[in-house]
Amino acid sequence: MTVSNRPLHAVLLPAAELLEPLAAALDGTGPAIAPLDPALPPARLRQLLGLLAPDALRRPDGSIEPLPAGPAPGIGDGTAVVIVTSGSTGTPKGVELSAAALRHSARASLDRIGARPGQRWLCCLPVSHIAGLQVLIRSLLADSTPVICDRLDRAVAEASEGLHVSLVPTQLRRLLSDGVDLAQPFRSILLGGAAAPAHLLEEASQAGGRVVTTYGMSETCGGCVYDGMPLDGVRVRVGQGGLIQIAGAVLFSGYRSRPSGEAAETGEAWFTTADLGSVGPDGRLAVRGRADDVINTGGEKVVAGEVAAALEACAAVRAAVVVGRPDPEWGERITAVVVPADPTQPPDLEFLRAHVRQTLPVSAAPRELVLVEEFPLLPSGKPDLRALREPGRNKRANREQ
């Protein structure tokens, strides 16, 4: 990665005020930016500034505060944005994204869903994460002004008309629970951030929603596979150990202050993700789950995402997350955290174990059930797996005896 002398500014700005510095970062007339949540606690802000080592901090009042030079090298040549990501389990990383990669991703997305110039987007995801930031970039490329809201609810949806939107499953689930007619406010719904159960997609379709499922991450400028098919200029394959690999024009340049995460092979750069999957004869990608969420129970390896998908195929389950918890006998205990479809008649553990055994080996059947009204979420909208692994967060639980 060639290093440049371009300055990097950490910016603590709300979405509406981020458009101008983002546009300048993309066209090169301004510094590269690292968008951060303006509501960050001071200790977390200090941690992220130590990771990013920016040249300056732009505060919510617009003031720019120079920062002491750190040991970090300059940013990669062409880098426009650095996104901080920690995922649901890892430590923070600064992902360097070039203007070319970000533009390619946004343009390929607009083309795939048939979004026309001037059509507007609803921005209801944090712009300090790649999914929210890409809504702003698509708006810039479409020459349109995004509609920005801090929280998406029925009132916001019903006041909207003809917008494109990017959501996580929790947001879509809440709109459906509120009985929102999805056809009226949204031209298209990009759904990502977590696996979407089939019944949620079916319910959204029945409510008039045009939902496109997306797969990607900060290192790929966000979603780069739509409904299982790579965007133009993107290639996917499955490498060693069943891990999904991605190549193409949307790849990141490297990690801030760390060696590049790309691996050169046959003259091309392939990024190896932490996700397990398969590619069908038609080139369609199927994602099984995260490799670091594989649960080792009694000597058997179980993919948590596959168990969650099996649970969510049950009519009694509204949503499910599966985690491994320490167990003195099994090593790890498969724990199903479930939002029941009917809270007054929730499923019990034996019922769900029997349901899972219909499609998966007996070793994949959960041995503990936790019933919750909703999952604890990260700022990105993804379930907080660390919190879900903590037994102290149980609302109602039972275990196999």
mmCIF file of C-alpha atoms in Angstrom:
data_model
loop_
_atom_site.group_PDB
_atom_site.id
_atom_site.type_symbol
_atom_site.label_atom_id
_atom_site.label_comp_id
_atom_site.label_asym_id
_atom_site.label_seq_id
_atom_site.Cartn_x
_atom_site.Cartn_y
_atom_site.Cartn_z
ATOM 1 C CA MET A 1 0.000 0.000 0.000
ATOM 2 C CA THR A 2 1.512 3.329 -1.094
ATOM 3 C CA VAL A 3 1.399 5.891 1.708
ATOM 4 C CA SER A 4 0.388 9.494 1.044
ATOM 5 C CA ASN A 5 0.798 12.763 2.932
ATOM 6 C CA ARG A 6 -2.916 13.543 2.811
ATOM 7 C CA PRO A 7 -4.267 14.659 6.208
ATOM 8 C CA LEU A 8 -6.854 12.595 8.069
ATOM 9 C CA HIS A 9 -9.548 14.310 10.136
ATOM 10 C CA ALA A 10 -11.701 12.493 12.668
ATOM 11 C CA VAL A 11 -15.166 14.057 12.441
ATOM 12 C CA LEU A 12 -17.848 14.126 15.132
ATOM 13 C CA LEU A 13 -20.700 15.307 12.939
ATOM 14 C CA PRO A 14 -24.338 14.286 12.521
ATOM 15 C CA ALA A 15 -25.396 12.928 9.143
ATOM 16 C CA ALA A 16 -26.755 16.196 7.753
ATOM 17 C CA GLU A 17 -23.467 17.991 8.442
ATOM 18 C CA LEU A 18 -21.276 15.173 7.169
ATOM 19 C CA LEU A 19 -22.291 15.542 3.516
ATOM 20 C CA GLU A 20 -19.979 18.474 2.782
ATOM 21 C CA PRO A 21 -16.744 17.022 4.263
ATOM 22 C CA LEU A 22 -17.627 13.633 2.741
ATOM 23 C CA ALA A 23 -17.984 15.152 -0.727
ATOM 24 C CA ALA A 24 -14.652 16.964 -0.302
ATOM 25 C CA ALA A 25 -12.972 13.747 0.861
ATOM 26 C CA LEU A 26 -14.272 11.889 -2.194
ATOM 27 C CA ASP A 27 -13.211 14.496 -4.769
ATOM 28 C CA GLY A 28 -9.870 15.224 -3.089
ATOM 29 C CA THR A 29 -10.517 18.877 -2.284
ATOM 30 C CA GLY A 30 -10.575 18.165 1.449
ATOM 31 C CA PRO A 31 -8.863 15.879 3.932
ATOM 32 C CA ALA A 32 -9.712 12.209 4.300
ATOM 33 C CA ILE A 33 -12.252 11.699 7.058
ATOM 34 C CA ALA A 34 -12.928 9.171 9.797
ATOM 35 C CA PRO A 35 -16.603 9.580 10.811
ATOM 36 C CA LEU A 36 -17.213 8.967 14.512
ATOM 37 C CA ASP A 37 -20.393 9.006 16.570
ATOM 38 C CA PRO A 38 -20.812 12.484 18.144
ATOM 39 C CA ALA A 39 -22.299 10.799 21.234
ATOM 40 C CA LEU A 40 -19.203 8.712 21.999
ATOM 41 C CA PRO A 41 -18.191 8.697 25.679
ATOM 42 C CA PRO A 42 -14.861 10.492 26.263
ATOM 43 C CA ALA A 43 -12.986 7.280 27.102
ATOM 44 C CA ARG A 44 -14.152 5.568 23.910
ATOM 45 C CA LEU A 45 -13.312 8.656 21.843
ATOM 46 C CA ARG A 46 -9.766 8.687 23.259
ATOM 47 C CA GLN A 47 -9.385 4.998 22.409
ATOM 48 C CA LEU A 48 -10.468 5.504 18.800
ATOM 49 C CA LEU A 49 -8.334 8.598 18.339
ATOM 50 C CA GLY A 50 -5.373 6.554 19.564
ATOM 51 C CA LEU A 51 -6.177 3.903 16.950
ATOM 52 C CA LEU A 52 -6.694 6.331 14.076
ATOM 53 C CA ALA A 53 -3.945 8.848 14.917
ATOM 54 C CA PRO A 54 -5.701 11.606 12.894
ATOM 55 C CA ASP A 55 -4.142 14.975 12.212
ATOM 56 C CA ALA A 56 -7.161 16.835 13.578
ATOM 57 C CA LEU A 57 -10.553 16.404 15.231
ATOM 58 C CA ARG A 58 -13.614 18.202 13.848
ATOM 59 C CA ARG A 59 -16.095 18.690 16.668
ATOM 60 C CA PRO A 60 -19.904 19.016 16.427
ATOM 61 C CA ASP A 61 -19.686 22.828 16.667
ATOM 62 C CA GLY A 62 -17.567 22.850 13.488
ATOM 63 C CA SER A 63 -14.301 23.712 15.211
ATOM 64 C CA ILE A 64 -11.190 21.859 14.063
ATOM 65 C CA GLU A 65 -8.748 20.877 16.789
ATOM 66 C CA PRO A 66 -5.206 19.918 15.682
ATOM 67 C CA LEU A 67 -3.952 16.775 17.370
ATOM 68 C CA PRO A 68 -0.395 15.800 18.291
ATOM 69 C CA ALA A 69 1.353 13.769 15.638
ATOM 70 C CA GLY A 70 1.368 10.074 16.513
ATOM 71 C CA PRO A 71 3.523 7.157 15.385
ATOM 72 C CA ALA A 72 1.033 6.063 12.708
ATOM 73 C CA PRO A 73 2.132 6.374 9.075
ATOM 74 C CA GLY A 74 0.249 8.432 6.543
ATOM 75 C CA ILE A 75 -2.947 7.065 5.073
ATOM 76 C CA GLY A 76 -2.972 4.974 1.934
ATOM 77 C CA ASP A 77 -2.761 6.728 -1.407
ATOM 78 C CA GLY A 78 -6.282 7.508 -2.603
ATOM 79 C CA THR A 79 -7.889 6.894 0.794
ATOM 80 C CA ALA A 80 -10.944 9.086 1.330
ATOM 81 C CA VAL A 81 -12.576 7.518 4.369
ATOM 82 C CA VAL A 82 -11.440 5.473 7.352
ATOM 83 C CA ILE A 83 -14.260 3.492 8.958
ATOM 84 C CA VAL A 84 -13.840 2.178 12.478
ATOM 85 C CA THR A 85 -15.284 -1.275 12.914
ATOM 86 C CA SER A 86 -15.309 -3.682 15.807
ATOM 87 C CA GLY A 87 -18.001 -6.071 14.581
ATOM 88 C CA SER A 88 -19.879 -7.881 17.307
ATOM 89 C CA THR A 89 -16.900 -9.553 18.960
ATOM 90 C CA GLY A 90 -13.575 -8.076 17.807
ATOM 91 C CA THR A 91 -11.366 -5.157 18.764
ATOM 92 C CA PRO A 92 -11.633 -1.889 16.802
ATOM 93 C CA LYS A 93 -9.970 -1.632 13.402
ATOM 94 C CA GLY A 94 -9.592 1.342 11.107
ATOM 95 C CA VAL A 95 -10.533 0.302 7.576
ATOM 96 C CA GLU A 96 -9.091 2.542 4.837
ATOM 97 C CA LEU A 97 -11.404 2.974 1.849
ATOM 98 C CA SER A 98 -10.438 4.767 -1.350
ATOM 99 C CA ALA A 99 -12.673 7.231 -3.147
ATOM 100 C CA ALA A 100 -12.599 4.958 -6.201
ATOM 101 C CA ALA A 101 -13.787 1.924 -4.207
ATOM 102 C CA LEU A 102 -16.541 3.873 -2.452
ATOM 103 C CA ARG A 103 -17.812 5.379 -5.704
ATOM 104 C CA HIS A 104 -17.729 2.018 -7.470
ATOM 105 C CA SER A 105 -19.705 0.409 -4.659
ATOM 106 C CA ALA A 106 -22.320 3.163 -4.600
ATOM 107 C CA ARG A 107 -22.691 3.247 -8.391
ATOM 108 C CA ALA A 108 -22.973 -0.546 -8.641
ATOM 109 C CA SER A 109 -25.623 -0.488 -5.926
ATOM 110 C CA LEU A 110 -27.665 2.218 -7.659
ATOM 111 C CA ASP A 111 -27.447 0.349 -10.949
ATOM 112 C CA ARG A 112 -28.439 -3.014 -9.461
ATOM 113 C CA ILE A 113 -31.625 -1.712 -7.810
ATOM 114 C CA GLY A 114 -32.489 0.581 -10.719
ATOM 115 C CA ALA A 115 -32.301 3.806 -8.709
ATOM 116 C CA ARG A 116 -32.540 6.836 -10.975
ATOM 117 C CA PRO A 117 -30.791 10.213 -10.702
ATOM 118 C CA GLY A 118 -32.603 12.503 -8.308
ATOM 119 C CA GLN A 119 -34.352 9.740 -6.379
ATOM 120 C CA ARG A 120 -33.902 10.246 -2.654
ATOM 121 C CA TRP A 121 -32.690 7.997 0.160
ATOM 122 C CA LEU A 122 -33.793 7.765 3.773
ATOM 123 C CA CYS A 123 -30.768 7.717 6.086
ATOM 124 C CA CYS A 124 -31.707 6.005 9.354
ATOM 125 C CA LEU A 125 -28.472 4.128 10.119
ATOM 126 C CA PRO A 126 -25.416 5.583 11.908
ATOM 127 C CA VAL A 127 -23.147 7.320 9.391
ATOM 128 C CA SER A 128 -20.140 6.307 11.474
ATOM 129 C CA HIS A 129 -20.745 2.804 10.066
ATOM 130 C CA ILE A 130 -20.369 1.847 6.433
ATOM 131 C CA ALA A 131 -24.056 1.082 5.766
ATOM 132 C CA GLY A 132 -25.162 4.555 6.862
ATOM 133 C CA LEU A 133 -22.237 6.285 5.159
ATOM 134 C CA GLN A 134 -23.046 4.553 1.875
ATOM 135 C CA VAL A 135 -26.551 6.054 1.962
ATOM 136 C CA LEU A 136 -24.885 9.481 1.891
ATOM 137 C CA ILE A 137 -22.515 8.469 -0.908
ATOM 138 C CA ARG A 138 -25.360 7.078 -3.037
ATOM 139 C CA SER A 139 -27.215 10.347 -2.491
ATOM 140 C CA LEU A 140 -24.190 12.333 -3.642
ATOM 141 C CA LEU A 141 -23.846 10.207 -6.780
ATOM 142 C CA ALA A 142 -27.578 10.422 -7.470
ATOM 143 C CA ASP A 143 -27.461 14.215 -7.026
ATOM 144 C CA SER A 144 -30.186 14.028 -4.397
ATOM 145 C CA THR A 145 -30.596 15.201 -0.810
ATOM 146 C CA PRO A 146 -31.084 12.403 1.710
ATOM 147 C CA VAL A 147 -33.905 12.436 4.240
ATOM 148 C CA ILE A 148 -32.281 11.967 7.630
ATOM 149 C CA CYS A 149 -33.865 10.602 10.795
ATOM 150 C CA ASP A 150 -32.370 9.468 14.087
ATOM 151 C CA ARG A 151 -34.922 6.711 14.651
ATOM 152 C CA LEU A 152 -37.101 4.960 12.108
ATOM 153 C CA ASP A 153 -40.654 4.365 13.308
ATOM 154 C CA ARG A 154 -44.148 4.191 11.858
ATOM 155 C CA ALA A 155 -44.589 7.970 11.837
ATOM 156 C CA VAL A 156 -41.353 8.511 9.892
ATOM 157 C CA ALA A 157 -42.205 5.743 7.422
ATOM 158 C CA GLU A 158 -45.720 6.989 6.802
ATOM 159 C CA ALA A 159 -44.426 10.526 6.264
ATOM 160 C CA SER A 160 -42.047 9.245 3.589
ATOM 161 C CA GLU A 161 -42.877 8.577 -0.028
ATOM 162 C CA GLY A 162 -40.870 7.020 -2.843
ATOM 163 C CA LEU A 163 -37.575 6.735 -0.953
ATOM 164 C CA HIS A 164 -34.849 4.128 -1.113
ATOM 165 C CA VAL A 165 -33.673 2.932 2.302
ATOM 166 C CA SER A 166 -31.043 0.722 3.895
ATOM 167 C CA LEU A 167 -32.141 -1.206 7.000
ATOM 168 C CA VAL A 168 -31.040 -3.920 9.385
ATOM 169 C CA PRO A 169 -33.475 -6.776 10.156
ATOM 170 C CA THR A 170 -34.448 -5.337 13.543
ATOM 171 C CA GLN A 171 -35.695 -2.122 11.913
ATOM 172 C CA LEU A 172 -37.683 -4.016 9.285
ATOM 173 C CA ARG A 173 -39.168 -6.298 11.936
ATOM 174 C CA ARG A 174 -40.356 -3.286 13.964
ATOM 175 C CA LEU A 175 -41.981 -1.658 10.944
ATOM 176 C CA LEU A 176 -43.852 -4.869 10.186
ATOM 177 C CA SER A 177 -44.941 -5.197 13.820
ATOM 178 C CA ASP A 178 -46.362 -1.679 13.571
ATOM 179 C CA GLY A 179 -48.329 -2.658 10.463
ATOM 180 C CA VAL A 180 -46.541 -0.298 8.059
ATOM 181 C CA ASP A 181 -47.488 -0.626 4.372
ATOM 182 C CA LEU A 182 -43.979 -0.855 2.939
ATOM 183 C CA ALA A 183 -44.990 -0.190 -0.677
ATOM 184 C CA GLN A 184 -45.976 3.417 -0.077
ATOM 185 C CA PRO A 185 -42.845 4.880 1.544
ATOM 186 C CA PHE A 186 -40.058 2.810 -0.027
ATOM 187 C CA ARG A 187 -39.041 2.182 -3.625
ATOM 188 C CA SER A 188 -36.529 -0.402 -2.405
ATOM 189 C CA ILE A 189 -35.232 -1.729 0.906
ATOM 190 C CA LEU A 190 -31.604 -2.851 1.150
ATOM 191 C CA LEU A 191 -31.488 -5.276 4.064
ATOM 192 C CA GLY A 192 -28.135 -6.170 5.616
ATOM 193 C CA GLY A 193 -26.058 -6.233 8.781
ATOM 194 C CA ALA A 194 -27.325 -9.660 9.822
ATOM 195 C CA ALA A 195 -28.944 -12.711 8.287
ATOM 196 C CA ALA A 196 -32.612 -12.214 7.446
ATOM 197 C CA PRO A 197 -34.932 -15.175 8.169
ATOM 198 C CA ALA A 198 -37.130 -16.350 5.315
ATOM 199 C CA HIS A 199 -40.340 -15.604 7.181
ATOM 200 C CA LEU A 200 -39.263 -11.971 7.679
ATOM 201 C CA LEU A 201 -38.634 -11.576 3.940
ATOM 202 C CA GLU A 202 -41.984 -13.215 3.151
ATOM 203 C CA GLU A 203 -43.811 -10.962 5.598
ATOM 204 C CA ALA A 204 -42.116 -7.902 4.112
ATOM 205 C CA SER A 205 -43.085 -8.984 0.590
ATOM 206 C CA GLN A 206 -46.697 -9.431 1.668
ATOM 207 C CA ALA A 207 -46.580 -5.901 3.117
ATOM 208 C CA GLY A 208 -45.548 -4.555 -0.295
ATOM 209 C CA GLY A 209 -41.836 -4.212 0.374
ATOM 210 C CA ARG A 210 -39.255 -4.648 -2.371
ATOM 211 C CA VAL A 211 -36.488 -6.110 -0.244
ATOM 212 C CA VAL A 212 -32.975 -6.804 -1.521
ATOM 213 C CA THR A 213 -30.772 -8.754 0.895
ATOM 214 C CA THR A 214 -27.162 -7.617 0.999
ATOM 215 C CA TYR A 215 -23.910 -9.167 2.190
ATOM 216 C CA GLY A 216 -20.688 -7.320 2.789
ATOM 217 C CA MET A 217 -18.611 -5.547 5.408
ATOM 218 C CA SER A 218 -16.571 -2.410 5.951
ATOM 219 C CA GLU A 219 -13.647 -3.974 4.067
ATOM 220 C CA THR A 220 -15.846 -4.235 0.933
ATOM 221 C CA CYS A 221 -17.372 -0.740 1.193
ATOM 222 C CA GLY A 222 -20.514 -2.354 2.615
ATOM 223 C CA GLY A 223 -22.876 -4.670 0.778
ATOM 224 C CA CYS A 224 -21.259 -6.113 -2.337
ATOM 225 C CA VAL A 225 -23.477 -9.171 -2.888
ATOM 226 C CA TYR A 226 -27.190 -8.538 -3.518
ATOM 227 C CA ASP A 227 -29.668 -11.411 -3.205
ATOM 228 C CA GLY A 228 -26.701 -13.765 -3.403
ATOM 229 C CA MET A 229 -25.244 -12.315 -6.619
ATOM 230 C CA PRO A 230 -22.090 -10.144 -6.638
ATOM 231 C CA LEU A 231 -22.407 -6.548 -7.788
ATOM 232 C CA ASP A 232 -20.744 -5.575 -11.058
ATOM 233 C CA GLY A 233 -16.973 -5.560 -10.633
ATOM 234 C CA VAL A 234 -17.094 -7.939 -7.631
ATOM 235 C CA ARG A 235 -16.033 -11.602 -7.554
ATOM 236 C CA VAL A 236 -16.653 -14.169 -4.830
ATOM 237 C CA ARG A 237 -15.301 -17.640 -4.189
ATOM 238 C CA VAL A 238 -14.847 -20.036 -1.284
ATOM 239 C CA GLY A 239 -11.289 -20.630 -0.144
ATOM 240 C CA GLN A 240 -9.534 -22.847 2.353
ATOM 241 C CA GLY A 241 -11.657 -23.936 5.283
ATOM 242 C CA GLY A 242 -14.852 -22.867 3.529
ATOM 243 C CA LEU A 243 -14.167 -19.157 4.101
ATOM 244 C CA ILE A 244 -15.741 -16.673 1.699
ATOM 245 C CA GLN A 245 -13.236 -14.631 -0.325
ATOM 246 C CA ILE A 246 -13.998 -11.411 -2.186
ATOM 247 C CA ALA A 247 -12.114 -9.573 -4.927
ATOM 248 C CA GLY A 248 -12.819 -6.568 -7.093
ATOM 249 C CA ALA A 249 -13.052 -2.799 -7.199
ATOM 250 C CA VAL A 250 -14.762 -2.426 -3.813
ATOM 251 C CA LEU A 251 -11.932 -3.763 -1.636
ATOM 252 C CA PHE A 252 -10.357 -1.684 1.109
ATOM 253 C CA SER A 253 -6.784 -0.421 0.856
ATOM 254 C CA GLY A 254 -5.633 -1.749 4.239
ATOM 255 C CA TYR A 255 -6.035 -1.325 7.967
ATOM 256 C CA ARG A 256 -4.959 1.872 9.667
ATOM 257 C CA SER A 257 -1.583 1.352 11.357
ATOM 258 C CA ARG A 258 -1.661 -2.357 10.487
ATOM 259 C CA PRO A 259 -0.523 -4.466 7.537
ATOM 260 C CA SER A 260 -3.015 -4.882 4.722
ATOM 261 C CA GLY A 261 -5.607 -7.604 5.182
ATOM 262 C CA GLU A 262 -5.469 -8.536 1.515
ATOM 263 C CA ALA A 263 -3.647 -11.569 0.152
ATOM 264 C CA ALA A 264 -2.137 -11.453 -3.308
ATOM 265 C CA GLU A 265 -2.792 -14.478 -5.453
ATOM 266 C CA THR A 266 -2.538 -15.017 -9.223
ATOM 267 C CA GLY A 267 -1.965 -11.315 -9.698
ATOM 268 C CA GLU A 268 -5.213 -10.334 -7.969
ATOM 269 C CA ALA A 269 -6.040 -9.320 -4.399
ATOM 270 C CA TRP A 270 -8.527 -11.500 -2.553
ATOM 271 C CA PHE A 271 -9.874 -10.596 0.857
ATOM 272 C CA THR A 272 -10.599 -13.579 3.076
ATOM 273 C CA THR A 273 -13.608 -12.911 5.271
ATOM 274 C CA ALA A 274 -14.464 -14.526 8.590
ATOM 275 C CA ASP A 275 -17.641 -16.018 7.086
ATOM 276 C CA LEU A 276 -18.365 -19.550 5.925
ATOM 277 C CA GLY A 277 -20.281 -20.083 2.709
ATOM 278 C CA SER A 278 -20.715 -21.801 -0.619
ATOM 279 C CA VAL A 279 -21.084 -20.674 -4.229
ATOM 280 C CA GLY A 280 -23.598 -22.484 -6.414
ATOM 281 C CA PRO A 281 -23.258 -23.380 -10.107
ATOM 282 C CA ASP A 282 -25.073 -20.157 -11.005
ATOM 283 C CA GLY A 283 -22.555 -18.095 -9.030
ATOM 284 C CA ARG A 284 -24.983 -17.393 -6.188
ATOM 285 C CA LEU A 285 -23.395 -17.052 -2.764
ATOM 286 C CA ALA A 286 -24.949 -18.739 0.289
ATOM 287 C CA VAL A 287 -23.628 -17.567 3.668
ATOM 288 C CA ARG A 288 -23.601 -20.194 6.425
ATOM 289 C CA GLY A 289 -22.387 -18.013 9.289
ATOM 290 C CA ARG A 290 -19.252 -16.640 10.877
ATOM 291 C CA ALA A 291 -16.295 -18.963 11.314
ATOM 292 C CA ASP A 292 -15.544 -17.402 14.708
ATOM 293 C CA ASP A 293 -19.094 -18.262 15.777
ATOM 294 C CA VAL A 294 -18.507 -21.979 15.309
ATOM 295 C CA ILE A 295 -19.423 -23.659 18.604
ATOM 296 C CA ASN A 296 -17.318 -26.605 19.764
ATOM 297 C CA THR A 297 -19.720 -28.724 21.817
ATOM 298 C CA GLY A 298 -18.825 -32.215 22.951
ATOM 299 C CA GLY A 299 -16.171 -32.457 20.240
ATOM 300 C CA GLU A 300 -18.650 -31.500 17.477
ATOM 301 C CA LYS A 301 -18.324 -28.224 15.568
ATOM 302 C CA VAL A 302 -21.637 -26.441 15.018
ATOM 303 C CA VAL A 303 -22.130 -23.285 12.917
ATOM 304 C CA ALA A 304 -24.202 -20.924 15.045
ATOM 305 C CA GLY A 305 -25.698 -19.188 12.010
ATOM 306 C CA GLU A 306 -27.099 -22.448 10.659
ATOM 307 C CA VAL A 307 -28.788 -23.241 13.969
ATOM 308 C CA ALA A 308 -30.256 -19.724 14.107
ATOM 309 C CA ALA A 309 -31.599 -20.131 10.575
ATOM 310 C CA ALA A 310 -33.207 -23.441 11.516
ATOM 311 C CA LEU A 311 -34.831 -21.856 14.565
ATOM 312 C CA GLU A 312 -36.127 -18.912 12.558
ATOM 313 C CA ALA A 313 -37.835 -21.336 10.190
ATOM 314 C CA CYS A 314 -40.097 -22.270 13.133
ATOM 315 C CA ALA A 315 -43.441 -20.435 13.211
ATOM 316 C CA ALA A 316 -43.142 -19.976 16.980
ATOM 317 C CA VAL A 317 -39.900 -17.973 16.603
ATOM 318 C CA ARG A 318 -39.861 -14.328 15.607
ATOM 319 C CA ALA A 319 -36.059 -14.014 15.669
ATOM 320 C CA ALA A 320 -33.139 -16.021 17.015
ATOM 321 C CA VAL A 321 -29.457 -15.658 17.790
ATOM 322 C CA VAL A 322 -27.331 -18.653 18.762
ATOM 323 C CA VAL A 323 -24.200 -18.390 20.904
ATOM 324 C CA GLY A 324 -21.867 -20.743 22.730
ATOM 325 C CA ARG A 325 -21.588 -20.442 26.507
ATOM 326 C CA PRO A 326 -18.978 -22.188 28.670
ATOM 327 C CA ASP A 327 -20.095 -25.580 29.932
ATOM 328 C CA PRO A 328 -18.104 -27.936 32.221
ATOM 329 C CA GLU A 329 -19.402 -31.037 30.454
ATOM 330 C CA TRP A 330 -19.740 -30.019 26.794
ATOM 331 C CA GLY A 331 -17.000 -27.379 26.554
ATOM 332 C CA GLU A 332 -19.498 -24.996 25.011
ATOM 333 C CA ARG A 333 -23.247 -25.107 25.429
ATOM 334 C CA ILE A 334 -25.388 -24.217 22.416
ATOM 335 C CA THR A 335 -27.655 -21.437 23.657
ATOM 336 C CA ALA A 336 -30.620 -20.186 21.659
ATOM 337 C CA VAL A 337 -31.674 -16.609 22.416
ATOM 338 C CA VAL A 338 -35.178 -16.301 21.002
ATOM 339 C CA VAL A 339 -37.748 -13.576 20.464
ATOM 340 C CA PRO A 340 -41.003 -15.595 20.423
ATOM 341 C CA ALA A 341 -43.617 -14.927 17.758
ATOM 342 C CA ASP A 342 -46.276 -14.923 20.487
ATOM 343 C CA PRO A 343 -44.887 -13.816 23.863
ATOM 344 C CA THR A 344 -47.950 -15.249 25.640
ATOM 345 C CA GLN A 345 -47.233 -18.721 24.250
ATOM 346 C CA PRO A 346 -43.456 -19.003 23.833
ATOM 347 C CA PRO A 347 -41.855 -22.237 22.630
ATOM 348 C CA ASP A 348 -40.017 -24.395 25.139
ATOM 349 C CA LEU A 349 -36.572 -25.921 24.792
ATOM 350 C CA GLU A 350 -37.682 -29.451 23.896
ATOM 351 C CA PHE A 351 -39.973 -28.149 21.157
ATOM 352 C CA LEU A 352 -37.154 -26.144 19.588
ATOM 353 C CA ARG A 353 -34.659 -29.001 19.938
ATOM 354 C CA ALA A 354 -37.036 -31.257 18.045
ATOM 355 C CA HIS A 355 -37.514 -28.608 15.376
ATOM 356 C CA VAL A 356 -33.765 -28.171 14.838
ATOM 357 C CA ARG A 357 -33.240 -31.941 14.644
ATOM 358 C CA GLN A 358 -35.540 -32.048 11.619
ATOM 359 C CA THR A 359 -32.871 -30.380 9.464
ATOM 360 C CA LEU A 360 -29.590 -30.501 11.403
ATOM 361 C CA PRO A 361 -27.639 -33.177 13.311
ATOM 362 C CA VAL A 362 -28.628 -33.797 16.916
ATOM 363 C CA SER A 363 -25.375 -32.151 18.041
ATOM 364 C CA ALA A 364 -26.716 -28.830 16.690
ATOM 365 C CA ALA A 365 -29.854 -28.858 18.846
ATOM 366 C CA PRO A 366 -29.673 -26.115 21.513
ATOM 367 C CA ARG A 367 -29.196 -27.154 25.126
ATOM 368 C CA GLU A 368 -30.281 -23.834 26.613
ATOM 369 C CA LEU A 369 -33.091 -21.455 25.700
ATOM 370 C CA VAL A 370 -33.269 -17.784 26.624
ATOM 371 C CA LEU A 371 -36.471 -15.869 25.848
ATOM 372 C CA VAL A 372 -36.197 -12.108 25.312
ATOM 373 C CA GLU A 373 -38.411 -9.308 24.063
ATOM 374 C CA GLU A 374 -35.592 -8.029 21.852
ATOM 375 C CA PHE A 375 -31.855 -8.454 21.415
ATOM 376 C CA PRO A 376 -29.253 -6.054 22.793
ATOM 377 C CA LEU A 377 -27.861 -4.248 19.762
ATOM 378 C CA LEU A 378 -24.591 -2.634 18.767
ATOM 379 C CA PRO A 379 -24.723 0.933 17.348
ATOM 380 C CA SER A 380 -24.586 -0.640 13.868
ATOM 381 C CA GLY A 381 -27.864 -2.452 14.547
ATOM 382 C CA LYS A 382 -26.281 -5.902 14.773
ATOM 383 C CA PRO A 383 -27.008 -8.176 17.766
ATOM 384 C CA ASP A 384 -24.451 -7.739 20.545
ATOM 385 C CA LEU A 385 -23.012 -11.259 20.750
ATOM 386 C CA ARG A 386 -20.793 -10.455 23.715
ATOM 387 C CA ALA A 387 -23.799 -9.394 25.755
ATOM 388 C CA LEU A 388 -25.812 -12.421 24.641
ATOM 389 C CA ARG A 389 -23.068 -14.768 25.832
ATOM 390 C CA GLU A 390 -23.409 -13.390 29.369
ATOM 391 C CA PRO A 391 -25.767 -15.525 31.480
ATOM 392 C CA GLY A 392 -26.559 -12.523 33.675
ATOM 393 C CA ARG A 393 -28.524 -10.948 30.827
ATOM 394 C CA ASN A 394 -31.104 -13.767 30.755
ATOM 395 C CA LYS A 395 -34.707 -12.768 30.976
ATOM 396 C CA ARG A 396 -36.132 -16.258 31.029
ATOM 397 C CA ALA A 397 -34.075 -19.386 30.481
ATOM 398 C CA ASN A 398 -34.270 -23.113 30.701
ATOM 399 C CA ARG A 399 -31.732 -25.840 30.084
ATOM 400 C CA GLU A 400 -31.778 -29.431 29.032
ATOM 401 C CA GLN A 401 -31.442 -31.644 32.084
#
